[in-house]
mmCIF file of C-alpha atoms in Angstrom:
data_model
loop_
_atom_site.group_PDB
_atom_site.id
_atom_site.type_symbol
_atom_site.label_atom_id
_atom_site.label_comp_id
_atom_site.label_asym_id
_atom_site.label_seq_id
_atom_site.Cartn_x
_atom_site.Cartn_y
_atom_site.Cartn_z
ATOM 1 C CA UNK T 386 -21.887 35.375 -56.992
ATOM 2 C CA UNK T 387 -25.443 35.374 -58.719
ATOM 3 C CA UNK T 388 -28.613 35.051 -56.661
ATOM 4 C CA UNK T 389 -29.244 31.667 -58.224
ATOM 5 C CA UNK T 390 -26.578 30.204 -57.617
ATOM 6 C CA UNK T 391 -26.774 31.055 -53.955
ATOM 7 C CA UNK T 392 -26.957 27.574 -51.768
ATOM 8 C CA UNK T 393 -27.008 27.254 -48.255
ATOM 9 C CA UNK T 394 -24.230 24.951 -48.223
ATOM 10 C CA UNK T 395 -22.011 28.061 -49.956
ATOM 11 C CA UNK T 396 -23.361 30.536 -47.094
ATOM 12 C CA UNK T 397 -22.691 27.343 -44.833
ATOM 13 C CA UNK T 398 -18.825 27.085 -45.920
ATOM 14 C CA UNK T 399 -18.728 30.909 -46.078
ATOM 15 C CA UNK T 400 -19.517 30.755 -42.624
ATOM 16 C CA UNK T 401 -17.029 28.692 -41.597
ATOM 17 C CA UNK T 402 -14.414 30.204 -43.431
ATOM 18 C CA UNK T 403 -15.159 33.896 -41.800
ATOM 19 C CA UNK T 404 -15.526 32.059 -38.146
ATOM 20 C CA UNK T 405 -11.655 30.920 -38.780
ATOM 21 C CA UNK T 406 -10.894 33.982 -39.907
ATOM 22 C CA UNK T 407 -12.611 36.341 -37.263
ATOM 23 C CA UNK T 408 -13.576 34.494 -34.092
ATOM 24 C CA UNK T 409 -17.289 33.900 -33.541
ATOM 25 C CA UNK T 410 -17.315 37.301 -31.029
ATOM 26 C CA UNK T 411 -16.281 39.324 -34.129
ATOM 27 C CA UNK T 412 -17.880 37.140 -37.244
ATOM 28 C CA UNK T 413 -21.076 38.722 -38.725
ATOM 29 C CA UNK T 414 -23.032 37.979 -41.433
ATOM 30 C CA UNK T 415 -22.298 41.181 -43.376
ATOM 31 C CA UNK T 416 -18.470 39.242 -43.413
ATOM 32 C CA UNK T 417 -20.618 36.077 -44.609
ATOM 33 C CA UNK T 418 -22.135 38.289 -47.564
ATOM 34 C CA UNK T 419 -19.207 40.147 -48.362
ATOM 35 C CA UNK T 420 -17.153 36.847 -48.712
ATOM 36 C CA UNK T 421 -19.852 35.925 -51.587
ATOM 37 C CA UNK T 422 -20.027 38.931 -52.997
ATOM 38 C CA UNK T 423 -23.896 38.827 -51.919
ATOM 39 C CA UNK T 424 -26.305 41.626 -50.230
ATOM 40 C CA UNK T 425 -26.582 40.276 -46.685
ATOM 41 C CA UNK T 426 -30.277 40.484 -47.518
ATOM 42 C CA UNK T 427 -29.405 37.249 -50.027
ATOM 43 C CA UNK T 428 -27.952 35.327 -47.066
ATOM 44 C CA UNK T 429 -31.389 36.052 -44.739
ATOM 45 C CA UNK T 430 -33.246 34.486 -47.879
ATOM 46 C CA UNK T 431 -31.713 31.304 -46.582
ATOM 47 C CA UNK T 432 -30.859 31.954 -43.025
ATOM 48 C CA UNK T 433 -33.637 33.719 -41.247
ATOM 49 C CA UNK T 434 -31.342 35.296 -38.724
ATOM 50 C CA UNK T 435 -27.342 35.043 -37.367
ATOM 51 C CA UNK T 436 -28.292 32.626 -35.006
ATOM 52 C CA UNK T 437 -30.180 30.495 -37.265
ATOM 53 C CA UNK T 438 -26.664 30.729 -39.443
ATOM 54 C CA UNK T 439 -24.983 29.880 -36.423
ATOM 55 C CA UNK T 440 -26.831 26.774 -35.550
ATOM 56 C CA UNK T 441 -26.916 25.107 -38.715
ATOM 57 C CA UNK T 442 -23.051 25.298 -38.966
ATOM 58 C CA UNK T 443 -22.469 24.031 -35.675
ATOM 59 C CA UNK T 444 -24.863 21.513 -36.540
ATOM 60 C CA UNK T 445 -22.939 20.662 -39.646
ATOM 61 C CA UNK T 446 -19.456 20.326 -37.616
ATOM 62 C CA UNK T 447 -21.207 18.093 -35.019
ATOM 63 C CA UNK T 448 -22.251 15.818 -37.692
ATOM 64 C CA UNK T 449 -19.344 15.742 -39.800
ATOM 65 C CA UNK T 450 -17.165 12.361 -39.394
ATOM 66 C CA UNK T 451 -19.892 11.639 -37.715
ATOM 67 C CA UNK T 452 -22.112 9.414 -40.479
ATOM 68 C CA UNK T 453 -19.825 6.956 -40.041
ATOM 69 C CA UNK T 454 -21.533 5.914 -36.546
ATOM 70 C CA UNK T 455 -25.073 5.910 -38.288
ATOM 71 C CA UNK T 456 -23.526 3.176 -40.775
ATOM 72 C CA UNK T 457 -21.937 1.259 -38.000
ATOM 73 C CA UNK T 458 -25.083 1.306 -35.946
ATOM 74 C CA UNK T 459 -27.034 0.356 -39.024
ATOM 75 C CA UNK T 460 -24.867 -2.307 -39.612
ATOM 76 C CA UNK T 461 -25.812 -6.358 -39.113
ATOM 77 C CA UNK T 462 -22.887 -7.462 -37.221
ATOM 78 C CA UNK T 463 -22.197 -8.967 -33.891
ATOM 79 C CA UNK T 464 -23.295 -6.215 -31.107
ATOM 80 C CA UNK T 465 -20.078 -5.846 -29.010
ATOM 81 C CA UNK T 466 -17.925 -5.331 -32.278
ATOM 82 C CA UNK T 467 -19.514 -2.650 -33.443
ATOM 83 C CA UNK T 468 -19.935 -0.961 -30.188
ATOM 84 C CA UNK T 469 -16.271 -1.272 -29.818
ATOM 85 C CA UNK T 470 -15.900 0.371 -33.715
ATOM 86 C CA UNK T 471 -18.285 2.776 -32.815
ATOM 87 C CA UNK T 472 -16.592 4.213 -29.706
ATOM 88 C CA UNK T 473 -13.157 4.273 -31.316
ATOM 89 C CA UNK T 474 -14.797 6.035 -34.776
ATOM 90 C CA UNK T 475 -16.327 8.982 -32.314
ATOM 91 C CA UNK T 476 -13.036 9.422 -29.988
ATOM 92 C CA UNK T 477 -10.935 9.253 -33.243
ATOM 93 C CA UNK T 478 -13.445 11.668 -35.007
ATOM 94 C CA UNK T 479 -12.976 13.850 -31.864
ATOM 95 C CA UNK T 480 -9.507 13.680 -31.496
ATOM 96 C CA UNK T 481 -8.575 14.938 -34.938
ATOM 97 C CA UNK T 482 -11.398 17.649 -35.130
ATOM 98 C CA UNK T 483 -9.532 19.188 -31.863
ATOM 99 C CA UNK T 484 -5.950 18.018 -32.330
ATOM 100 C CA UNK T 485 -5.872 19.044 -36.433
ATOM 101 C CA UNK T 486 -7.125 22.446 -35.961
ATOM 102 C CA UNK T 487 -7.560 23.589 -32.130
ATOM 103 C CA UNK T 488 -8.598 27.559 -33.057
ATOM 104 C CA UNK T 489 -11.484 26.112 -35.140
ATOM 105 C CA UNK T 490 -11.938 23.214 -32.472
ATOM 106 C CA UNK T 491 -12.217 26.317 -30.018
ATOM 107 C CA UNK T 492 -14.312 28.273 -32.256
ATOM 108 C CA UNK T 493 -16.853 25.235 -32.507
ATOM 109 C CA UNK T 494 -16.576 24.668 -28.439
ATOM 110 C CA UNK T 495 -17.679 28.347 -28.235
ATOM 111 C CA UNK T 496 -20.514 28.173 -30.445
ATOM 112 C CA UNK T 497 -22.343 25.039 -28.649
ATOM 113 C CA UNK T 498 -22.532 26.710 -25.689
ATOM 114 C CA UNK T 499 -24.573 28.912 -27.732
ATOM 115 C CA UNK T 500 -27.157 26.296 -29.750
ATOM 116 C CA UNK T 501 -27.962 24.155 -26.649
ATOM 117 C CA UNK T 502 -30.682 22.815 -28.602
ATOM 118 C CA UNK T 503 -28.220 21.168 -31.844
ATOM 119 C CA UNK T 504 -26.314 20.302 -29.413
ATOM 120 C CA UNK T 505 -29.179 18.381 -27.344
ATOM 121 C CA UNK T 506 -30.974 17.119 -30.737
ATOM 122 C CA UNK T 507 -27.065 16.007 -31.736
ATOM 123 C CA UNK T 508 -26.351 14.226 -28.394
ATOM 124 C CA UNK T 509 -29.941 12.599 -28.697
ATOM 125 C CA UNK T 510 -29.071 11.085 -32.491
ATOM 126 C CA UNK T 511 -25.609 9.409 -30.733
ATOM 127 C CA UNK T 512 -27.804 7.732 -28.180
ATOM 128 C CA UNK T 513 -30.562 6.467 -30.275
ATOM 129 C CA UNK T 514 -27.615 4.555 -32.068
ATOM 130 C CA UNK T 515 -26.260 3.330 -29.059
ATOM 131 C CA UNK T 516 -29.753 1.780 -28.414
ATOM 132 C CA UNK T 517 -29.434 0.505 -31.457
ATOM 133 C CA UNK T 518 -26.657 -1.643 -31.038
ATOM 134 C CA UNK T 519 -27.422 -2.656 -27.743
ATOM 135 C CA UNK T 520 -30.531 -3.670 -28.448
ATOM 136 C CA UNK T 521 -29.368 -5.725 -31.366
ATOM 137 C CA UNK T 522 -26.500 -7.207 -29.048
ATOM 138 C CA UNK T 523 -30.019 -8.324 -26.636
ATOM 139 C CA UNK T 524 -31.403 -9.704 -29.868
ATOM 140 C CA UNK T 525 -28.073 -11.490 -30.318
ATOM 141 C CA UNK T 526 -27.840 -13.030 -26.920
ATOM 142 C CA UNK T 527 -24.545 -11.177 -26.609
ATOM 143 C CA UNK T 528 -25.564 -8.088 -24.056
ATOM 144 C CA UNK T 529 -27.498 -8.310 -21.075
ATOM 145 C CA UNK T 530 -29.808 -4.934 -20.455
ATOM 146 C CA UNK T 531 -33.253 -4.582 -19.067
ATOM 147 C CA UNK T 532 -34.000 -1.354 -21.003
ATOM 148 C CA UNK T 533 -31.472 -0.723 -23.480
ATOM 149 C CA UNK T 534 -31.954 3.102 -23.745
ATOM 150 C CA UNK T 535 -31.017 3.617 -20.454
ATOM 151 C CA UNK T 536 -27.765 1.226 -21.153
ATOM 152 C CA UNK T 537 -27.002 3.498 -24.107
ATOM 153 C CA UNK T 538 -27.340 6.577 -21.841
ATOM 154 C CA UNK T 539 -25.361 4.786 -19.062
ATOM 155 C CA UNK T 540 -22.379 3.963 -21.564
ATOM 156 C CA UNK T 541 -22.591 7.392 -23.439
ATOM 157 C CA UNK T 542 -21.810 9.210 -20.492
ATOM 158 C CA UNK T 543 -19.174 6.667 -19.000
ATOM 159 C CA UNK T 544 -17.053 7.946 -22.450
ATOM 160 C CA UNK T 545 -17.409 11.051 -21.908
ATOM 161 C CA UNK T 546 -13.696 11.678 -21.177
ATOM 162 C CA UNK T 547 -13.117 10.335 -24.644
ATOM 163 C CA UNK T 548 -15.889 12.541 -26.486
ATOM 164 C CA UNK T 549 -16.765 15.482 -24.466
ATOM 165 C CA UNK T 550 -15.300 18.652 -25.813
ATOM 166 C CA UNK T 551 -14.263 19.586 -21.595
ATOM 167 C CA UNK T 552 -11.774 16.736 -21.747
ATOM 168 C CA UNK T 553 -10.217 17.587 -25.496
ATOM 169 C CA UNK T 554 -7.340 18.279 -23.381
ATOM 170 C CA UNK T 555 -6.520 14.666 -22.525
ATOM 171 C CA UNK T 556 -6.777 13.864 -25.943
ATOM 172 C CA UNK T 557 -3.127 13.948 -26.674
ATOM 173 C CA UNK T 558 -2.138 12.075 -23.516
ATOM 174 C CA UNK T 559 0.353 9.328 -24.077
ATOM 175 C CA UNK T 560 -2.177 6.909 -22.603
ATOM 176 C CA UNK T 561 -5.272 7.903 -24.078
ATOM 177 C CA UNK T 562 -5.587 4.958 -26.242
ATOM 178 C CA UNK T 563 -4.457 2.175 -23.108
ATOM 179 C CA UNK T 564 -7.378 4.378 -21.600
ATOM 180 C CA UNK T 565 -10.039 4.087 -24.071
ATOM 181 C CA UNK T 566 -9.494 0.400 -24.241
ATOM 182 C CA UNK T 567 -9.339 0.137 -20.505
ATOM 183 C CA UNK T 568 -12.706 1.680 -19.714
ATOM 184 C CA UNK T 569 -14.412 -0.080 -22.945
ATOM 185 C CA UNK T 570 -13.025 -3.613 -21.342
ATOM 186 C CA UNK T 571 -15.040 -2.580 -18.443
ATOM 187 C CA UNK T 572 -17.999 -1.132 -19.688
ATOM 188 C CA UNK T 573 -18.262 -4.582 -22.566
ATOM 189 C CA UNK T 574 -17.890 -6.627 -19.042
ATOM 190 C CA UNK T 575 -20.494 -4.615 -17.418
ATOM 191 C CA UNK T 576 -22.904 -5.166 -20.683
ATOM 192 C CA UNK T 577 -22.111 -9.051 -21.401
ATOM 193 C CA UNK T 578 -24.709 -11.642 -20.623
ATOM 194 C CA UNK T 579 -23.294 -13.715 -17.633
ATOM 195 C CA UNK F 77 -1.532 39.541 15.147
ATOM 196 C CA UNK F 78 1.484 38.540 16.601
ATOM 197 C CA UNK F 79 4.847 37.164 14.271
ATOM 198 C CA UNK F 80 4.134 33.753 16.961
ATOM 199 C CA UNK F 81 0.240 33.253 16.626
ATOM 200 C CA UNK F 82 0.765 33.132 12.874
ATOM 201 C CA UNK F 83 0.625 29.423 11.825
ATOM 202 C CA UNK F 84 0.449 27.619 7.926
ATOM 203 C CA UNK F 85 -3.451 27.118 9.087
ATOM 204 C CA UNK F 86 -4.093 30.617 9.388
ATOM 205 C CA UNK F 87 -2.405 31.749 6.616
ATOM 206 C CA UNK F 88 -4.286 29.277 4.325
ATOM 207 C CA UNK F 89 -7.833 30.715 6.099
ATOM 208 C CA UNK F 90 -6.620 34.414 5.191
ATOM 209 C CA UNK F 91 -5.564 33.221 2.100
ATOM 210 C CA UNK F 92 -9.513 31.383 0.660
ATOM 211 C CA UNK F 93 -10.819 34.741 2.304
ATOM 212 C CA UNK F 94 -8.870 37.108 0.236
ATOM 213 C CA UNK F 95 -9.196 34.707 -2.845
ATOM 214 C CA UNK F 96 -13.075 34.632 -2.202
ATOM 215 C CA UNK F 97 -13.140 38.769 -1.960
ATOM 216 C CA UNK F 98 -10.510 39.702 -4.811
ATOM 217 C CA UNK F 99 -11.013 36.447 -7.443
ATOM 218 C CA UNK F 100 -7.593 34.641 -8.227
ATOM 219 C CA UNK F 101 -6.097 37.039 -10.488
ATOM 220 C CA UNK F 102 -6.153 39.774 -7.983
ATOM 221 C CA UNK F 103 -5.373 38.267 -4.695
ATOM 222 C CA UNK F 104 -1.664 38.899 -3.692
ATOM 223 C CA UNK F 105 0.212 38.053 -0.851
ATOM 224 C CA UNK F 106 0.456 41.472 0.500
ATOM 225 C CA UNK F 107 -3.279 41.222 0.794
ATOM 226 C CA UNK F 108 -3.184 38.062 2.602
ATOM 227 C CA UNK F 109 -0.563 39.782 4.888
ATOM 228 C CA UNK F 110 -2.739 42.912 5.269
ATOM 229 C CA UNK F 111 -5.718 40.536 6.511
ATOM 230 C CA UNK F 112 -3.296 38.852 8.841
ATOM 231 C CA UNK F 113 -2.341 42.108 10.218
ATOM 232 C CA UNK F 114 1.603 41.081 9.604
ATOM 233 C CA UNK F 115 4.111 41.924 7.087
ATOM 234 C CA UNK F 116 4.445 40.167 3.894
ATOM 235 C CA UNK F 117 8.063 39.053 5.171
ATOM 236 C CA UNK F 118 6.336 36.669 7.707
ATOM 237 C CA UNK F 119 3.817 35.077 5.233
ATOM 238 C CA UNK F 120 6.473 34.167 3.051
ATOM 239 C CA UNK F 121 8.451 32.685 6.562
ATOM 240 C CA UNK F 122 5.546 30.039 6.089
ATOM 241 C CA UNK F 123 4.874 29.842 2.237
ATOM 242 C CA UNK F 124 8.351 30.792 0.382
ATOM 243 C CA UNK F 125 6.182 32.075 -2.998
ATOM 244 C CA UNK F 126 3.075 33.200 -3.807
ATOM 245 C CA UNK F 127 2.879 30.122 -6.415
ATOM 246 C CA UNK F 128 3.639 27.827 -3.174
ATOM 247 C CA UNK F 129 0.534 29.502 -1.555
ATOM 248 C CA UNK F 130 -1.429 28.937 -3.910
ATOM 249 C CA UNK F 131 -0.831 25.157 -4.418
ATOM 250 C CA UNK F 132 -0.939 24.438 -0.727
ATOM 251 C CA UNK F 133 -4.496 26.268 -0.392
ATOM 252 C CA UNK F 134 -5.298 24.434 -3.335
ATOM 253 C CA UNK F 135 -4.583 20.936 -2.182
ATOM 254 C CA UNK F 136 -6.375 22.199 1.146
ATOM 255 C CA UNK F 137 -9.313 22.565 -1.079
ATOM 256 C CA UNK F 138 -9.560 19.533 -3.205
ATOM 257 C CA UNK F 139 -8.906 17.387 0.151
ATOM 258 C CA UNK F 140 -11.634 18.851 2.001
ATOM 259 C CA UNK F 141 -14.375 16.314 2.435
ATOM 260 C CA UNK F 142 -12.791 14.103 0.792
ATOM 261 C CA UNK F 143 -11.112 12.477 3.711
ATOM 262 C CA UNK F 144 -13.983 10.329 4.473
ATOM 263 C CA UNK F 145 -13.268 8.532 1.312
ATOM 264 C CA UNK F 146 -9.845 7.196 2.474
ATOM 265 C CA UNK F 147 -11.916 5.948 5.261
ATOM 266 C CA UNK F 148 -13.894 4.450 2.918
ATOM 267 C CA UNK F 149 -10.948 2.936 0.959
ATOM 268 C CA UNK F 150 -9.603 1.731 4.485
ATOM 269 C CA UNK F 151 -12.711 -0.359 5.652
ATOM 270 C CA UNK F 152 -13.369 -3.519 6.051
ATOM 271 C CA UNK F 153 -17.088 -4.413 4.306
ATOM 272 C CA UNK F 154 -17.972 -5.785 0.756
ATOM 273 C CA UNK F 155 -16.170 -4.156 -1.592
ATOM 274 C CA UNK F 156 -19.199 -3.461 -3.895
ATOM 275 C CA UNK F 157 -21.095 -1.568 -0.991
ATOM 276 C CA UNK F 158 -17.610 0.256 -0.064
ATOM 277 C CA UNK F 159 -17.156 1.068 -4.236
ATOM 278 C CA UNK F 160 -20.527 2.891 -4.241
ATOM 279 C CA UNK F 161 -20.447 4.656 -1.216
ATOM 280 C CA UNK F 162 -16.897 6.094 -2.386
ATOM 281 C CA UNK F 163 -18.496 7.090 -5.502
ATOM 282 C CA UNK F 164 -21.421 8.607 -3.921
ATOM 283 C CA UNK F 165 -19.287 10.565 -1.382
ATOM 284 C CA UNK F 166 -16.974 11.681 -3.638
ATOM 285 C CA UNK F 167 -20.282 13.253 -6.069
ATOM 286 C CA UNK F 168 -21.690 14.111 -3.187
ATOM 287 C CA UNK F 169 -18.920 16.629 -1.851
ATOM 288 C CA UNK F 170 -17.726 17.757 -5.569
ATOM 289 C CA UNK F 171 -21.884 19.215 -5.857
ATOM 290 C CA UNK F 172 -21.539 20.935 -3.067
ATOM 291 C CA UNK F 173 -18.540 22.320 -3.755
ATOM 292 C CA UNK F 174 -20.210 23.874 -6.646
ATOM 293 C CA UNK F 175 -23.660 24.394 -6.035
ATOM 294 C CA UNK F 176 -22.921 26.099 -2.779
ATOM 295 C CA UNK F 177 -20.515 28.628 -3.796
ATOM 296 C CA UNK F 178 -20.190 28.747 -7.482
ATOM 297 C CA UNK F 179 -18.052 31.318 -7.040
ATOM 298 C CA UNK F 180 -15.284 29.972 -5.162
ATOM 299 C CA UNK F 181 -15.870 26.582 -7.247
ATOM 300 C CA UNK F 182 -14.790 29.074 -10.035
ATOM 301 C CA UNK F 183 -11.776 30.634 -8.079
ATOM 302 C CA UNK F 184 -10.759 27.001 -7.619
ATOM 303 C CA UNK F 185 -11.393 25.706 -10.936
ATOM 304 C CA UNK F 186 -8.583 28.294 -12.016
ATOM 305 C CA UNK F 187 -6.401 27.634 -9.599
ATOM 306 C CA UNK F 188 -6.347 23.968 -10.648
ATOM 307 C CA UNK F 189 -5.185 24.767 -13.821
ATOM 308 C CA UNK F 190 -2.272 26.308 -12.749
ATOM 309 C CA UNK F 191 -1.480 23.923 -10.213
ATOM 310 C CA UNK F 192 -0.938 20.828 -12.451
ATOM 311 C CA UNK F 193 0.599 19.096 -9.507
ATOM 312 C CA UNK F 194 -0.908 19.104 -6.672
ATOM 313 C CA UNK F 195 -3.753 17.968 -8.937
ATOM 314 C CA UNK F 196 -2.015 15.115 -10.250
ATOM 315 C CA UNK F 197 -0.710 14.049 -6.623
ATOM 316 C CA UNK F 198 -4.864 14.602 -5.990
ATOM 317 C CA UNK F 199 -6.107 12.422 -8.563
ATOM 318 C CA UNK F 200 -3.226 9.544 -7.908
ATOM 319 C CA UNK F 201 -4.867 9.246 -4.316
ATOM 320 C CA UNK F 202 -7.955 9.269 -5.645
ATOM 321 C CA UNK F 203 -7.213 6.081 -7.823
ATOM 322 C CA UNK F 204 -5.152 4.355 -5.047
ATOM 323 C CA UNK F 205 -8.088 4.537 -2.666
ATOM 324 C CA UNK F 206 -9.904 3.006 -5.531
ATOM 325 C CA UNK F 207 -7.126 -0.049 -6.321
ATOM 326 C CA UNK F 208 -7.651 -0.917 -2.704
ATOM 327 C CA UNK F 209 -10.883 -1.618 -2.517
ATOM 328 C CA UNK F 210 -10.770 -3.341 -6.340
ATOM 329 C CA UNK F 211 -8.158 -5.344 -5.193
ATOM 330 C CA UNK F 212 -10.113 -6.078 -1.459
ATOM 331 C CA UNK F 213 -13.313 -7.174 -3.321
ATOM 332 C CA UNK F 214 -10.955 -9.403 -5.603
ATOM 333 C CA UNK F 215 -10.040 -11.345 -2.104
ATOM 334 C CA UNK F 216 -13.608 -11.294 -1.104
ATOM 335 C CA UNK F 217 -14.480 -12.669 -4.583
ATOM 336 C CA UNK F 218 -16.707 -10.284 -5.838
ATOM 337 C CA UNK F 219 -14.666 -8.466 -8.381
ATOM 338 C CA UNK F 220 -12.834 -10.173 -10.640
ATOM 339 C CA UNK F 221 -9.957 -7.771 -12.214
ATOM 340 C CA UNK F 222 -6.642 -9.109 -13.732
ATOM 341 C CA UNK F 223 -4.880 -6.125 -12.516
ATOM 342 C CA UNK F 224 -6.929 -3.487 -9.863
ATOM 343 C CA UNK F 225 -4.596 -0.569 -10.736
ATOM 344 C CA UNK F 226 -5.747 -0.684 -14.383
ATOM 345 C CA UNK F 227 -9.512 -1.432 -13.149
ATOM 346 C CA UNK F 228 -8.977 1.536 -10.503
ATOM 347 C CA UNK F 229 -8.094 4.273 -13.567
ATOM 348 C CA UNK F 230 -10.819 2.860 -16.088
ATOM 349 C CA UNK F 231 -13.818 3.165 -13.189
ATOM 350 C CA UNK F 232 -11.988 6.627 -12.301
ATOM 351 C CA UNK F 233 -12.148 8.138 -15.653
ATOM 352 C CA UNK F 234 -15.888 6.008 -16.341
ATOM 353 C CA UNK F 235 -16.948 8.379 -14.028
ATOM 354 C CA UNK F 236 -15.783 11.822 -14.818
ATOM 355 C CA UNK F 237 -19.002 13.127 -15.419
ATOM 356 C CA UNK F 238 -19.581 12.955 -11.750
ATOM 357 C CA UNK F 239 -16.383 14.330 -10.881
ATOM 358 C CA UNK F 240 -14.361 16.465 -13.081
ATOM 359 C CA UNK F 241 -14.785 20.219 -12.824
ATOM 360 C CA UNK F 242 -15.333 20.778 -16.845
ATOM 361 C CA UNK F 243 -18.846 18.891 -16.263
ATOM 362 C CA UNK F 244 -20.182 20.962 -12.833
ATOM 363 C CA UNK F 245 -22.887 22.421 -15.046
ATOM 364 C CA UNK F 246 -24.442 19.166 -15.325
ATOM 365 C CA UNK F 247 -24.093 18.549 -11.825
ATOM 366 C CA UNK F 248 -27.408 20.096 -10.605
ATOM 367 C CA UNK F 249 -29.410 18.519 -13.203
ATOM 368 C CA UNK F 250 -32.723 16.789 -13.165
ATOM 369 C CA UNK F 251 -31.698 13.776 -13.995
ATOM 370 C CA UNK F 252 -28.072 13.678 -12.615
ATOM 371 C CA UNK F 253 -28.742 11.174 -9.431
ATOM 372 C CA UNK F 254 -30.706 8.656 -11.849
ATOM 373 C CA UNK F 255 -27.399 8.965 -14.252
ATOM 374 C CA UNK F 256 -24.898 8.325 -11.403
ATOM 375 C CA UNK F 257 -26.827 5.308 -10.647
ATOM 376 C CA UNK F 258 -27.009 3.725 -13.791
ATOM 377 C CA UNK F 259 -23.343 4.234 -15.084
ATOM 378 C CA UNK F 260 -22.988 2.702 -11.259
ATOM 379 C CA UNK F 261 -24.543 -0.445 -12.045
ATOM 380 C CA UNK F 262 -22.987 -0.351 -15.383
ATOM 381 C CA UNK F 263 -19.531 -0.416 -13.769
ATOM 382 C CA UNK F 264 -20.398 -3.043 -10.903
ATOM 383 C CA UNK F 265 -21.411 -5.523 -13.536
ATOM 384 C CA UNK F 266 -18.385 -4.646 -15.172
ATOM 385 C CA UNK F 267 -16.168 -5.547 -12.422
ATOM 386 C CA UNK F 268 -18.234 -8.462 -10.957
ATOM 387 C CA UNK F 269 -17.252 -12.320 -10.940
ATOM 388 C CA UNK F 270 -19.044 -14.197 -13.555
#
């Protein structure tokens, strides 16, 4: 590959590829280079150093699947349907990202316990939409919450079973989805005006 | 010690010692024996396989402390008060499970996963205690919950985060006692009459 045409989203999918292939113990960025037929000295033009490669592609696998919630929390709608379509988008997101290809789901788990900060910054972004909606479900006369931040945080953290990478386990469970619609009876319940 | 004095209880002791000083990989029964000062024939008199050990000192484990919340279950008070306090106890014991002695938390935490079980038979107690006092605030008019076994699971799993091993690194946060309370009051309104 020519210099030029060297973009950060080719070192980015270069990256991935060699993390499937090699494990992110082994993976280096001399692999990354040698995959594009680059000087590893090309990929630090764009990447300032392995773990700055690292955390942008973790970043990119949080957020893929993912845009989906911005658009729902965007969206105009009546509050407790789109938390509802939000909840299911993230689990189902979830769900195939671990169930679809579990090395590369493990790969992934291993590198977020190694960019704490994406991770935080990613977990942050998921919240704010939560607020989002629950504020606009205030607005709409259809939620009942004093500060809705702390509602978001509250219901983002009652799903965790249904999101957080510890439970991916569960996530083929023959009554995950009676579960997921149990809790998010309960947690609609504990948000409705009265 | 003497083939008579031996008893399941002091087996079980010898056997979190020996776990504690050789990790659970390690640990055999001749060691537990060896700390016993009896042959390995008279463990297995008790426990007839090492596996069989290891579940009973496992269940031992995850039903220490945790006895107070089938007194809990048992009372007689408001069933909002008696939800809460369960919660709370249960959080309560799981942190210091694992902020006291990460290390056997750890031994533990593998143990579990080979004890699939016991664990199971664990968590189904865990749920029951919870059904009962669902279904007790019900009668008292407090709750209102078509079917408490279903409400039982859904506040069970809404909670994880203050309960399942996979999230005890969270467990000694800053903000993990103002979390607990507001997925709390998240759930109460979710189970309350309207």
């Amino acid at each position: 590959m020519t210099e030029s045409a060297l973009t950060p989203e080719r070192i980015l999918r270069a990256t991935e590829d060699v993390l499937r292939r090699y494990g992110p113990a082994k993976a280096t960025v001399v692999d990354v280079a040698r995959t594009l037929g680059v000087s590893h000295g090309s990929v630090y033009r764009h990447f300032s150093s392995k773990a700055a490669l690292r955390e942008a592609v973790t970043e990119r696998w949080l957020d893929r699947a993912h845009t989906s919630l911005a658009g729902i929390a965007a969206d105009a709608g009546p509050a407790d349907e789109r938390l509802h379509r939000w909840l299911r988008t993230l689990f189902e997101a979830k769900q195939h990202k671990a169930l679809d290809d579990p090395e590369l789901f493990a790969t992934y788990t291993t590198l977020i316990g190694q960019t704490s900060e994406v991770v935080e910054r990613h977990l942050e972004t998921l919240v704010e939409q939560l607020t989002a909606i629950i504020a606009d479900g205030v607005a709409q006369g259809i939620f009942a919450a004093d500060d809705p931040a702390t509602a978001a945080r509250a219901f983002f953290q009652a799903t965790s079973r249904f999101h957080d990478p510890c439970h991916a386990a569960q996530w083929s469970g023959p009554r995950i989805e009676e579960d997921l619609e149990a809790v998010w009876t309960l947690l609609r319940n504990g948000l409705a005006t009265r």
